[in-house]
Amino acid sequence: MEAKELRLGNYVKLSKDHQYVGVEIPTGTVCKVHAISLNSLYLECHVNGGTFYGEVPISMVEPISLTEGLLLKCGFNIEYYEFQIKEQRLLTIEDFWILYNTRTNFYGVMLSNRVFKQIEYLNQLQNIYFDLAGIELKVNL
């Protein structure tokens, strides 16, 4: 993962255990980006019932993979249309559409009834949603 792929407010997870000022942050902990530098991120993480803010090398974070369940938690709804293929689902928030192919695990952002961008990770969805809708995507993890 590279710093240029991230914006403030993106969610990532730790790919390794990290110790910072006596706080142990375990692998897989989901954190929110608060600041970005060339080689590190300043993150907000919730650990052991408390909130931790600290600097983490960018090499120790990884993107969060999209899932249908995650999209539903973020407010997307499944839409059903007669013309749909069985293995495809449309997930929508207002006028923002994502095509999900359950067989190939493909997620694509749709524009004018065509997929124009494949996405795999939550941070990609957050960024493209902000670019197209002009507002932050409400993420509930």
Short mmCIF file of C-alpha atoms in Angstrom, two decimals, residues 1-15 18 20 25 29-45 52-63 123:
data_model
loop_
_atom_site.label_atom_id
_atom_site.label_comp_id
_atom_site.label_asym_id
_atom_site.label_seq_id
_atom_site.Cartn_x
_atom_site.Cartn_y
_atom_site.Cartn_z
CA MET A 1 0.00 0.00 0.00
CA GLU A 2 1.27 3.49 -0.84
CA ALA A 3 0.50 6.86 0.76
CA LYS A 4 -0.83 8.21 -2.57
CA GLU A 5 -3.71 5.68 -2.37
CA LEU A 6 -4.99 7.16 0.89
CA ARG A 7 -6.94 10.22 2.04
CA LEU A 8 -7.67 11.49 5.51
CA GLY A 9 -10.59 9.52 6.91
CA ASN A 10 -9.77 6.29 5.03
CA TYR A 11 -9.89 3.05 7.00
CA VAL A 12 -7.02 0.55 6.93
CA LYS A 13 -5.98 -2.40 9.08
CA LEU A 14 -2.66 -3.32 10.63
CA SER A 15 -0.77 -6.09 8.84
CA HIS A 18 2.58 -2.76 16.52
CA TYR A 20 3.55 2.39 20.35
CA ILE A 25 -2.02 -2.88 18.71
CA THR A 29 -6.94 -3.84 14.06
CA VAL A 30 -8.99 -1.43 11.93
CA CYS A 31 -7.79 2.18 12.15
CA LYS A 32 -8.79 5.53 10.66
CA VAL A 33 -6.18 7.72 8.91
CA HIS A 34 -5.74 11.15 10.54
CA ALA A 35 -2.50 12.31 8.90
CA ILE A 36 -0.27 11.10 6.09
CA SER A 37 3.45 11.55 5.57
CA LEU A 38 5.76 9.98 3.01
CA ASN A 39 6.55 6.84 5.04
CA SER A 40 4.05 6.80 7.90
CA LEU A 41 0.45 7.39 8.92
CA TYR A 42 -1.04 8.92 12.03
CA LEU A 43 -3.93 6.64 12.94
CA GLU A 44 -6.90 6.44 15.30
CA CYS A 45 -7.34 2.88 16.54
CA PHE A 52 -5.28 5.20 20.60
CA TYR A 53 -3.73 7.83 18.36
CA GLY A 54 -0.27 7.11 17.05
CA GLU A 55 2.18 6.99 14.19
CA VAL A 56 2.50 3.75 12.25
CA PRO A 57 4.84 3.01 9.33
CA ILE A 58 2.86 2.73 6.11
CA SER A 59 4.52 -0.65 5.51
CA MET A 60 2.52 -2.00 8.48
CA VAL A 61 -0.95 -1.29 7.10
CA GLU A 62 -3.03 -2.97 4.44
CA PRO A 63 -6.35 -2.19 2.76
CA ASN A 123 -10.31 2.98 0.87
#
